CSV table of C-alpha atoms (C1' of nucleotides) in Angstrom, one decimal:
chain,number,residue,atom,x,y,z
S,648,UNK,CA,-86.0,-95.1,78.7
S,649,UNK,CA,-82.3,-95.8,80.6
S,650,UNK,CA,-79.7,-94.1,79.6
S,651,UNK,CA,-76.4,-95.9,80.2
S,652,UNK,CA,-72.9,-96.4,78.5
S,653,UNK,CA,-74.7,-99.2,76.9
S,654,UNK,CA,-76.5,-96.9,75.0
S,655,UNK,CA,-73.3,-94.7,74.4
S,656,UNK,CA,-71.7,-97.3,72.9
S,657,UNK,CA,-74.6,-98.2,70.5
S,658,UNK,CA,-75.1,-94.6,69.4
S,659,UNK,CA,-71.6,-94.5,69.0
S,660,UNK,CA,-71.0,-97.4,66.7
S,661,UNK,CA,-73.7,-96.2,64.6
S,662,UNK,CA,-72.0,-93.0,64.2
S,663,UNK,CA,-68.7,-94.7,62.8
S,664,UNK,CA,-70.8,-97.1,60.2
S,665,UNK,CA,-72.8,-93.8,59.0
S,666,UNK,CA,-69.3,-91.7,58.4
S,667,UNK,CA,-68.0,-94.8,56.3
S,668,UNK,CA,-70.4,-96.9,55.0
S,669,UNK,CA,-69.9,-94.9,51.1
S,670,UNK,CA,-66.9,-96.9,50.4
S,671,UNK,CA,-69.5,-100.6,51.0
S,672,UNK,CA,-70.0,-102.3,54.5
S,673,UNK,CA,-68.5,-101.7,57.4
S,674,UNK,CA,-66.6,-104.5,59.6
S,675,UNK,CA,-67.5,-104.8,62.8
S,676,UNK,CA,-63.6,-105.3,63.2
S,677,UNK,CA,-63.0,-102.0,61.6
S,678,UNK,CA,-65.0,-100.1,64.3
S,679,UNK,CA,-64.0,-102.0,67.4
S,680,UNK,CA,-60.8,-100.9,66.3
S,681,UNK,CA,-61.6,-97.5,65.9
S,682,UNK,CA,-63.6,-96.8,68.8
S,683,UNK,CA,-61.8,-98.9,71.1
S,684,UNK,CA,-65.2,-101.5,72.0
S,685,UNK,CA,-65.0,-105.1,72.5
S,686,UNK,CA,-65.7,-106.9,69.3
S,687,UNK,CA,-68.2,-109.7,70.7
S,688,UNK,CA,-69.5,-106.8,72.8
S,689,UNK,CA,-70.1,-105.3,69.7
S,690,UNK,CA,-71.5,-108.1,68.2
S,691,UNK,CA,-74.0,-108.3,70.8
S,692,UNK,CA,-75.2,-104.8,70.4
S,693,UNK,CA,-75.4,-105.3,66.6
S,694,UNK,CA,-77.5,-108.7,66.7
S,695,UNK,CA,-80.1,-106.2,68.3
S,696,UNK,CA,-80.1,-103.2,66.1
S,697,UNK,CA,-80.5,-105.9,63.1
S,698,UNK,CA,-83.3,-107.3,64.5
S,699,UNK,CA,-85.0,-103.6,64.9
S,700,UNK,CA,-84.1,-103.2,61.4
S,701,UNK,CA,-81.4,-100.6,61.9
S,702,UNK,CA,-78.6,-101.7,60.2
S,703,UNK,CA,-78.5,-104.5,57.4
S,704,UNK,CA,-75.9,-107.2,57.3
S,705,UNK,CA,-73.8,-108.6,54.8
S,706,UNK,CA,-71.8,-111.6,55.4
S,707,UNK,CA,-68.8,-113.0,53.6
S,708,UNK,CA,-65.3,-111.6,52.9
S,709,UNK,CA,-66.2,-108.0,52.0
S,710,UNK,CA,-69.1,-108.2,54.0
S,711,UNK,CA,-70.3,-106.0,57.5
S,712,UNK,CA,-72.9,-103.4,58.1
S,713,UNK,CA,-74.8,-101.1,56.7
S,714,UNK,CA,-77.4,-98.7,57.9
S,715,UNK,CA,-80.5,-100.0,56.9
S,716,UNK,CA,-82.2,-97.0,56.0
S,717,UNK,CA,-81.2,-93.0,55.5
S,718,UNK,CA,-79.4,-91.5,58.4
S,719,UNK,CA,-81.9,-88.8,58.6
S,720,UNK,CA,-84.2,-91.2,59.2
S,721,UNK,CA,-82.5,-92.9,62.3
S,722,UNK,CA,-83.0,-91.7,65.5
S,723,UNK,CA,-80.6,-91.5,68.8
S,724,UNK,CA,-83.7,-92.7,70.3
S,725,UNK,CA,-84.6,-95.4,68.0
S,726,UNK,CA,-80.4,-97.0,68.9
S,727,UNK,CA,-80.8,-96.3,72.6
S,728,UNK,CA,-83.9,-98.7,73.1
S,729,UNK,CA,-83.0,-100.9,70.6
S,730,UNK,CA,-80.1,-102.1,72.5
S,731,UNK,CA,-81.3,-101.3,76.1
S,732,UNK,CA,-83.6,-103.5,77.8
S,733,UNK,CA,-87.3,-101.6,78.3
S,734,UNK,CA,-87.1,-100.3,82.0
S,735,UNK,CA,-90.7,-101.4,83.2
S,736,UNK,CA,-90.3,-98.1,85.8
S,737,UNK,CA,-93.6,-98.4,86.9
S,738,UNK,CA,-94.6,-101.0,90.1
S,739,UNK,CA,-98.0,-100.4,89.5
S,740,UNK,CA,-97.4,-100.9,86.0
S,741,UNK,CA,-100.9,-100.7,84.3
S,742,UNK,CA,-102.5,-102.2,87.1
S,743,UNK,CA,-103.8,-99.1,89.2
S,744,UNK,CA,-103.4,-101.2,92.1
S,745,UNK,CA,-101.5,-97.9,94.1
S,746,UNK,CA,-105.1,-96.6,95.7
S,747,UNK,CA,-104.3,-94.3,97.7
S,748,UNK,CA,-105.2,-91.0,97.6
S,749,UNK,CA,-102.8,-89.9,94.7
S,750,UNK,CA,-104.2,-92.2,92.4
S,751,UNK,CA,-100.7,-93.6,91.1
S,752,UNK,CA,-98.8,-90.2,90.8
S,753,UNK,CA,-96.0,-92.3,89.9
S,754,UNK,CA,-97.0,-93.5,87.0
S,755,UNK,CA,-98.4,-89.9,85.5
S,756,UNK,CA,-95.5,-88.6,86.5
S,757,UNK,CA,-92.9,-90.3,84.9
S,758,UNK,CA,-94.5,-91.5,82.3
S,759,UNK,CA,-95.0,-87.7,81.3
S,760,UNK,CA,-91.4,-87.3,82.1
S,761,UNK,CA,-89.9,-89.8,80.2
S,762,UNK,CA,-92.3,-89.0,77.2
S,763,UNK,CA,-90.3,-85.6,77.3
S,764,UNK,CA,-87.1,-87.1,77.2
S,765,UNK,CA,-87.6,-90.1,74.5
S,766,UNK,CA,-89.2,-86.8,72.3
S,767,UNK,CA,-85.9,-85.0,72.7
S,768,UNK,CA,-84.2,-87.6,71.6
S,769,UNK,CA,-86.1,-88.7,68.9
S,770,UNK,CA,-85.3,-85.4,67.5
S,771,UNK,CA,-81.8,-85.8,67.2
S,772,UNK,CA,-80.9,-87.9,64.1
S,773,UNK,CA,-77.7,-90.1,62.9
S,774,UNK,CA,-77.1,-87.7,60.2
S,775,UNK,CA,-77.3,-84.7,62.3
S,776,UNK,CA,-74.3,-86.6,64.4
S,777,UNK,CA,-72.5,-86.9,61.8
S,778,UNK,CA,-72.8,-83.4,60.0
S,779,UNK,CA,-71.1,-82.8,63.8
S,780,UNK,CA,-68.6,-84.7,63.6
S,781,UNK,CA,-67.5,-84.2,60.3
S,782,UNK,CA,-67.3,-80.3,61.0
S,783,UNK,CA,-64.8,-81.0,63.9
S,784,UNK,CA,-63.0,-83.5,62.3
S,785,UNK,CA,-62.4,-81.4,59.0
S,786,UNK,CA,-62.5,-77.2,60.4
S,787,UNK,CA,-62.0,-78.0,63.4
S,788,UNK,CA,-64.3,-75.4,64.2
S,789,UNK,CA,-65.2,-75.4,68.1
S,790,UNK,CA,-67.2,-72.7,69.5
S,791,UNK,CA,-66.4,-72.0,73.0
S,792,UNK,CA,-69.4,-70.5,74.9
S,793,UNK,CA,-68.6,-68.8,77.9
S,794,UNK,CA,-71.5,-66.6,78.3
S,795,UNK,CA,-74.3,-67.7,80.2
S,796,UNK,CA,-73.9,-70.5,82.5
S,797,UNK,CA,-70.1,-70.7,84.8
S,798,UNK,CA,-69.0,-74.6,84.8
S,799,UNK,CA,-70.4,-76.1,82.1
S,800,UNK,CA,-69.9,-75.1,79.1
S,801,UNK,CA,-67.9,-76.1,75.7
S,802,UNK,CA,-70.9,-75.8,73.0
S,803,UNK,CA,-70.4,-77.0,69.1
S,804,UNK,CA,-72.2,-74.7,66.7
S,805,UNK,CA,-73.7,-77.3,64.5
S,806,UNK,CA,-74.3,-76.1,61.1
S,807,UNK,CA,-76.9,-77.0,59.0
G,620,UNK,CA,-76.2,-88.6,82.8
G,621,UNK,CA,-77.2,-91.8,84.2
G,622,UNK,CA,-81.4,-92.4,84.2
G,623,UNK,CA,-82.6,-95.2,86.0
G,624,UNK,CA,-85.8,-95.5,88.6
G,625,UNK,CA,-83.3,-94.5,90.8
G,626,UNK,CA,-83.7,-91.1,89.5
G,627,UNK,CA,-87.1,-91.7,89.2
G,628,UNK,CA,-87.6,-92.6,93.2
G,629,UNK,CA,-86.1,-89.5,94.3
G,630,UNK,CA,-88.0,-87.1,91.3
G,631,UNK,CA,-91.3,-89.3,92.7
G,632,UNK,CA,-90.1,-88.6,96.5
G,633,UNK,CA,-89.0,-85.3,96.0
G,634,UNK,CA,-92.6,-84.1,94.6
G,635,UNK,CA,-94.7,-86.5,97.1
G,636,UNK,CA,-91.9,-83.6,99.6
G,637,UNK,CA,-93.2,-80.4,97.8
G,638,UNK,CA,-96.8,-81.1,97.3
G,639,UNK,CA,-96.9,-81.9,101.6
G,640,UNK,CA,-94.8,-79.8,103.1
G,641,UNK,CA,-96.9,-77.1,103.5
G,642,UNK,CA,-98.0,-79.0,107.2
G,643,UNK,CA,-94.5,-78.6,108.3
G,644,UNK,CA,-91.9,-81.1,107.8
G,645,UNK,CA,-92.8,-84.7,105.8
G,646,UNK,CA,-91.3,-87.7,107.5
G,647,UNK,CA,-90.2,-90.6,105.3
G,648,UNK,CA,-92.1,-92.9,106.8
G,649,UNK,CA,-94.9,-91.0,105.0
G,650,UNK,CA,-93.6,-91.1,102.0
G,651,UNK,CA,-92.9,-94.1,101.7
G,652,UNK,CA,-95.7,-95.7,102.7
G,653,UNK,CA,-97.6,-93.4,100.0
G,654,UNK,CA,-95.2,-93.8,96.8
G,655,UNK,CA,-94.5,-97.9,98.2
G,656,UNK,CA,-90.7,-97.5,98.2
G,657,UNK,CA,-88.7,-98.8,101.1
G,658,UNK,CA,-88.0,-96.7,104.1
G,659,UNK,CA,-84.1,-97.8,104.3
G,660,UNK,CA,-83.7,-97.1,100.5
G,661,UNK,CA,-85.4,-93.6,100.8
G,662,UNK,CA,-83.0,-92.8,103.7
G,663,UNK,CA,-80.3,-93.6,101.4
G,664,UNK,CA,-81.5,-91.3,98.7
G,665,UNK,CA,-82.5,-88.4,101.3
G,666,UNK,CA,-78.8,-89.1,102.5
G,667,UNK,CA,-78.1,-87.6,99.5
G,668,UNK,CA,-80.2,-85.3,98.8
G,669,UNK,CA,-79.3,-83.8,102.3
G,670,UNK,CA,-75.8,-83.4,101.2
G,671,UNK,CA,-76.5,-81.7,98.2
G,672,UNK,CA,-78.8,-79.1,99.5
G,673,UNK,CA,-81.5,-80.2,98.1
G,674,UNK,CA,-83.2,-80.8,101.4
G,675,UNK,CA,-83.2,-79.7,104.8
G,676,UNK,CA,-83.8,-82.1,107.9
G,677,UNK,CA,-85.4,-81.7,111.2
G,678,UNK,CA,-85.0,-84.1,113.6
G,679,UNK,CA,-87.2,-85.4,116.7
G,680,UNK,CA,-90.7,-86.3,117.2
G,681,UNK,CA,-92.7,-83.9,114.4
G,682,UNK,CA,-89.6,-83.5,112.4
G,683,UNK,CA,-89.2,-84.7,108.7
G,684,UNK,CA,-87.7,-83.1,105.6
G,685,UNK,CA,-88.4,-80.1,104.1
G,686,UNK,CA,-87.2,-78.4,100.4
G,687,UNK,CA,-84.1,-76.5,100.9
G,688,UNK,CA,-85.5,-74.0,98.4
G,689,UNK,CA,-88.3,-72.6,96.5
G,690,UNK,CA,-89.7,-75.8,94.3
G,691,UNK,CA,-89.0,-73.6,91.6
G,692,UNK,CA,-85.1,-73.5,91.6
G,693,UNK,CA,-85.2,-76.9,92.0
G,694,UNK,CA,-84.7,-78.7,88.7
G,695,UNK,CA,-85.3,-82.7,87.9
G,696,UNK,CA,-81.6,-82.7,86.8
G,697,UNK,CA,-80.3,-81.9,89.9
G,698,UNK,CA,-82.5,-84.5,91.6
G,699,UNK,CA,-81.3,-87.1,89.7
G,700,UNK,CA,-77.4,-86.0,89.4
G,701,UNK,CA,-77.8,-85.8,93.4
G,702,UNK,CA,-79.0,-89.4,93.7
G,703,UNK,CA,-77.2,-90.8,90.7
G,704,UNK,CA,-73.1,-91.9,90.6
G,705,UNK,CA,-71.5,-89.7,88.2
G,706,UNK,CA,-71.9,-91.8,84.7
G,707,UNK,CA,-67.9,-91.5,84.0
G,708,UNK,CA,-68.8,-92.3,80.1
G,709,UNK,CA,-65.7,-91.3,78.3
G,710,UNK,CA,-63.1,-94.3,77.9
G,711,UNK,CA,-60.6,-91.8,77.0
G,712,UNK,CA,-61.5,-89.7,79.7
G,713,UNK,CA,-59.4,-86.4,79.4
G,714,UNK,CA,-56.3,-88.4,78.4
G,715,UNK,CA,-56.9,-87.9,75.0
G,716,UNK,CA,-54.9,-91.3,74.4
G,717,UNK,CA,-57.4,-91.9,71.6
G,718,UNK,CA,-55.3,-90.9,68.8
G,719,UNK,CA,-56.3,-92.6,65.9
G,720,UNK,CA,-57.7,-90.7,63.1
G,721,UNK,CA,-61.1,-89.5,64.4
G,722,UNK,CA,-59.7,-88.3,68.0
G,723,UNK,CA,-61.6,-89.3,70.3
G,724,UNK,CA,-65.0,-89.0,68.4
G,725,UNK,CA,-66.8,-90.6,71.3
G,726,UNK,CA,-65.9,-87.9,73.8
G,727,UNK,CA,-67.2,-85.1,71.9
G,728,UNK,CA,-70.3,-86.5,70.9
G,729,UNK,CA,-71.7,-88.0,74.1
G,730,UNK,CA,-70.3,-85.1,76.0
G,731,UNK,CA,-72.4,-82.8,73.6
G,732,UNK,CA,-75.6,-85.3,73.3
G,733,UNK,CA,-75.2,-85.6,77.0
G,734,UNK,CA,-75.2,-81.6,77.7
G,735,UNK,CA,-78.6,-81.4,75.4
G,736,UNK,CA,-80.0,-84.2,78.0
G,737,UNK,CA,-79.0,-82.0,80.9
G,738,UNK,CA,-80.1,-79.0,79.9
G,739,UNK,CA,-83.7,-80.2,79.0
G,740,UNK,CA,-84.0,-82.2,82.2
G,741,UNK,CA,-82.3,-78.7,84.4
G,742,UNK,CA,-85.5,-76.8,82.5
G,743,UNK,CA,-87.8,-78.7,84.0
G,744,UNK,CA,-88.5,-77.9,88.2
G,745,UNK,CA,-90.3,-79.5,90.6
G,746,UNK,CA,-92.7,-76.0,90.8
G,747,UNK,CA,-93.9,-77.4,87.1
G,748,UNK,CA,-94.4,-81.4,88.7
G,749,UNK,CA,-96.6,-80.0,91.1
G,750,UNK,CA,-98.6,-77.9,88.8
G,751,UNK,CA,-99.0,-80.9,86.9
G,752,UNK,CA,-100.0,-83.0,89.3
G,753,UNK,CA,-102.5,-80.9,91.0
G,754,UNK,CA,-103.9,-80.2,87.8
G,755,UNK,CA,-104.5,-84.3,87.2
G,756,UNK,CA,-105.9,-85.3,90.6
G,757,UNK,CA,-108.2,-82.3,91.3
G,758,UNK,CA,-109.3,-81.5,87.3
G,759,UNK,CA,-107.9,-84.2,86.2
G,760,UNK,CA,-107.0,-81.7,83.2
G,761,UNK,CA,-103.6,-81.9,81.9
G,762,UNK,CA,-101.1,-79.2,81.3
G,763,UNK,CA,-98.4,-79.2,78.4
G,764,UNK,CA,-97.3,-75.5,78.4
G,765,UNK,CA,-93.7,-76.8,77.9
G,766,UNK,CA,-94.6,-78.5,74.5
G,767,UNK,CA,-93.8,-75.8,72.7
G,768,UNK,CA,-90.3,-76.9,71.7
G,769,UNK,CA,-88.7,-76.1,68.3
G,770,UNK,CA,-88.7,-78.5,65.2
G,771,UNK,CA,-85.7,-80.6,64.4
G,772,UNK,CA,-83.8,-78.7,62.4
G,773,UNK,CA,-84.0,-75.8,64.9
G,774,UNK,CA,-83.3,-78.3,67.7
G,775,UNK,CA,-80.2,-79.3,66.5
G,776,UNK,CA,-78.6,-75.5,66.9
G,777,UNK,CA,-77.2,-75.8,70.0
G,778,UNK,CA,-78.0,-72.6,72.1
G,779,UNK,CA,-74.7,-70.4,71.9
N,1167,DA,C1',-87.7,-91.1,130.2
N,1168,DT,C1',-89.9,-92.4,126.2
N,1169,DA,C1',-90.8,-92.3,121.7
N,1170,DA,C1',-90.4,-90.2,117.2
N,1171,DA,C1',-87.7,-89.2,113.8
N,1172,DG,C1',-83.2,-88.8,111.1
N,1173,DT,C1',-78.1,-90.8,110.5
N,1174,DC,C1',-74.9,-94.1,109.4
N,1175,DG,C1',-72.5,-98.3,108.0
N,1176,DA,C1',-72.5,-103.0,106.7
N,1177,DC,C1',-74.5,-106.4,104.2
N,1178,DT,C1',-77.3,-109.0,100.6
N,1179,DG,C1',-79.7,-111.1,96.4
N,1180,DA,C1',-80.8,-109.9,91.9
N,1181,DA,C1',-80.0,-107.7,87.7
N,1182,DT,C1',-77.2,-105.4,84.4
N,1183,DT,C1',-72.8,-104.3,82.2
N,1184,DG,C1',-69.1,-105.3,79.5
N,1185,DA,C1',-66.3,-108.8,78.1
N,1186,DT,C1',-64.5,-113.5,76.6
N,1187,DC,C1',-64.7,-117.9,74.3
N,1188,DG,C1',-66.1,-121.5,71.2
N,1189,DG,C1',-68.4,-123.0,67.6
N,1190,DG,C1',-71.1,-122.3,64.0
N,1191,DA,C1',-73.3,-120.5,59.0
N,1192,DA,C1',-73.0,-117.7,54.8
N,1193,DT,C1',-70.4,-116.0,51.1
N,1194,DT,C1',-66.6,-114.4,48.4
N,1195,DG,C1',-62.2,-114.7,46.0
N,1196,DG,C1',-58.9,-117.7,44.1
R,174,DC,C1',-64.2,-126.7,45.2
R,175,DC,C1',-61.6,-124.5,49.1
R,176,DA,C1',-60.2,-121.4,52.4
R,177,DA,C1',-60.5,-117.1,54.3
R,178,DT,C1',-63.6,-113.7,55.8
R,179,DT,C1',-67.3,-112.1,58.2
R,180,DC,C1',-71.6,-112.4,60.5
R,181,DC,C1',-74.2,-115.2,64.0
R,182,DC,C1',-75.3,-117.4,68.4
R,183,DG,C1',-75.0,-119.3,72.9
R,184,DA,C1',-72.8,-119.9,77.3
R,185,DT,C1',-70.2,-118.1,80.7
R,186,DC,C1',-67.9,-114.7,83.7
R,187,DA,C1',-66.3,-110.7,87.0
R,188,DA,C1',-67.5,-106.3,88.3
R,189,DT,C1',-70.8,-103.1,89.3
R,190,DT,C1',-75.2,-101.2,90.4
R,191,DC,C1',-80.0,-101.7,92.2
R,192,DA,C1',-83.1,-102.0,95.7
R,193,DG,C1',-83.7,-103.5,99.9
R,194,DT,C1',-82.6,-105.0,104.8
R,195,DC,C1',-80.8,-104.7,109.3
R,196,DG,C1',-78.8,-102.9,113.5
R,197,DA,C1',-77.1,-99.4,116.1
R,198,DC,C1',-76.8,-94.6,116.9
R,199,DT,C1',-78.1,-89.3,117.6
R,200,DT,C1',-81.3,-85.7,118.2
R,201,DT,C1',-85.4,-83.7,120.1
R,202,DA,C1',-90.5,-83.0,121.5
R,203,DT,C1',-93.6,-84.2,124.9
DNA sequence: ATAAAGTCGACTGAATTGATCGGGAATTGG
DNA sequence: CCAATTCCCGATCAATTCAGTCGACTTTAT
């Protein structure tokens, strides 16, 4: 799994149809606007999460997108590789032809690895994101952690 | 966070480092003749590695690389940060001169979604990859002790 | 001195990113 | 029906990154 602006871009375009797809579809105008993203780029991006049965289209005046099913049922995972090319990631890729004495520890171990990290994200759903950024947008409640770790920091509370 | 094989030849190199060096220094000939990944391109990602602190050189006949620490405070996130350009992301970056109505939604979400990535990938050390990996190629018996993570609606709380 | 190893910079072909353009096809409102 | 709206699709493009190559250099063990 890659994890690019590509992706960003995907996850983030979602985000924008799921906060305003009550009032009927969504332009693809609209959220170019709004999120400041090339509209053929976004075009491009949206021709693939159709075809993984994402979002739904509706053309005509009126017309846009539509999540095709619940948001609770769409996954950050499920945009990412729908709009990123499959990273192969393995040269020995299935073949086993790395004999050497480690037996193609490349393989096991990022294949393991990148199980981890497609899991995580599959966890996270659209309408988790946008219970998020409804909460910031609306209370403008941000939790500033400055406990644990110096640097990084600046954590949402995300309620639920 | 960028994730590319790039990341994943250095995690790859990194652990063919720690399960070796044990015999004193590992050159990079070595390495890459094991894990197939061209000399000049390893030198380039050592390069960095070197200047992060990640490892420590020794140079001459019988010299090599060597971890610049225990394997265990050496996390896969700071392998591939090290190796990887610094994945700007935000268009808005810190200007805030998104200022339509959702104010810069963008930034706060993939700056959050992005901190989750870290973090899981900064939990996970190269001590753990060589468990792992000693565990497959002599027992051939695999380990998931770090599957234990919460279910979605717990994984959404972000850890204040 | 020689050879083994790291260090550094420049360069390259291929792929990907993000964007633009032009021309469609479907559908609605008038 | 007609025209505007919107999705749809293909080609093309500049910039960047990826992965690799090459050549020259420095350090150091023997």
């Amino acid at each position: 799994m890659r994890l690019t602006t590509k992706g960003r871009f995907a996850v983030t375009a979602m985000l924008d149809l799921a906060l305003r797809q009550d009032n009927g579809p969504v332009t693809l105008a609209g959220v170019a606007e709004r999120q400041r993203i090339s509209l053929s780029y976004l075009e491009q991006l949206f021709g693939k999460l159709r075809r993984q049965e994402l979002v739904a289209s509706v053309r005509g005046p009126g017309g846009g997108y539509c999540l095709a099913r619940d948001a609770r049922n769409i996954s950050v995972a499920q945009i990412i590789t729908a709009v990123d090319e499959p990273l192969d990631a393995t040269q020995c890729g299935g073949k086993e032809n790395c004999l050497d004495e480690h037996r193609c520890m490349t393989h096991d171990l990022w294949s393991s690895l990148s199980r981890r990290m497609y899991d995580y994200l599959d966890s996270v759903n659209l309408h988790e994101l946008m219970v998020q950024q409804r909460d910031k947008t609306t209370h403008r409640v941000v939790v500033h952690d400055h406990s644990a770790r110096p640097g990084v920091s600046e954590m949402v509370r995300v309620q639920l």
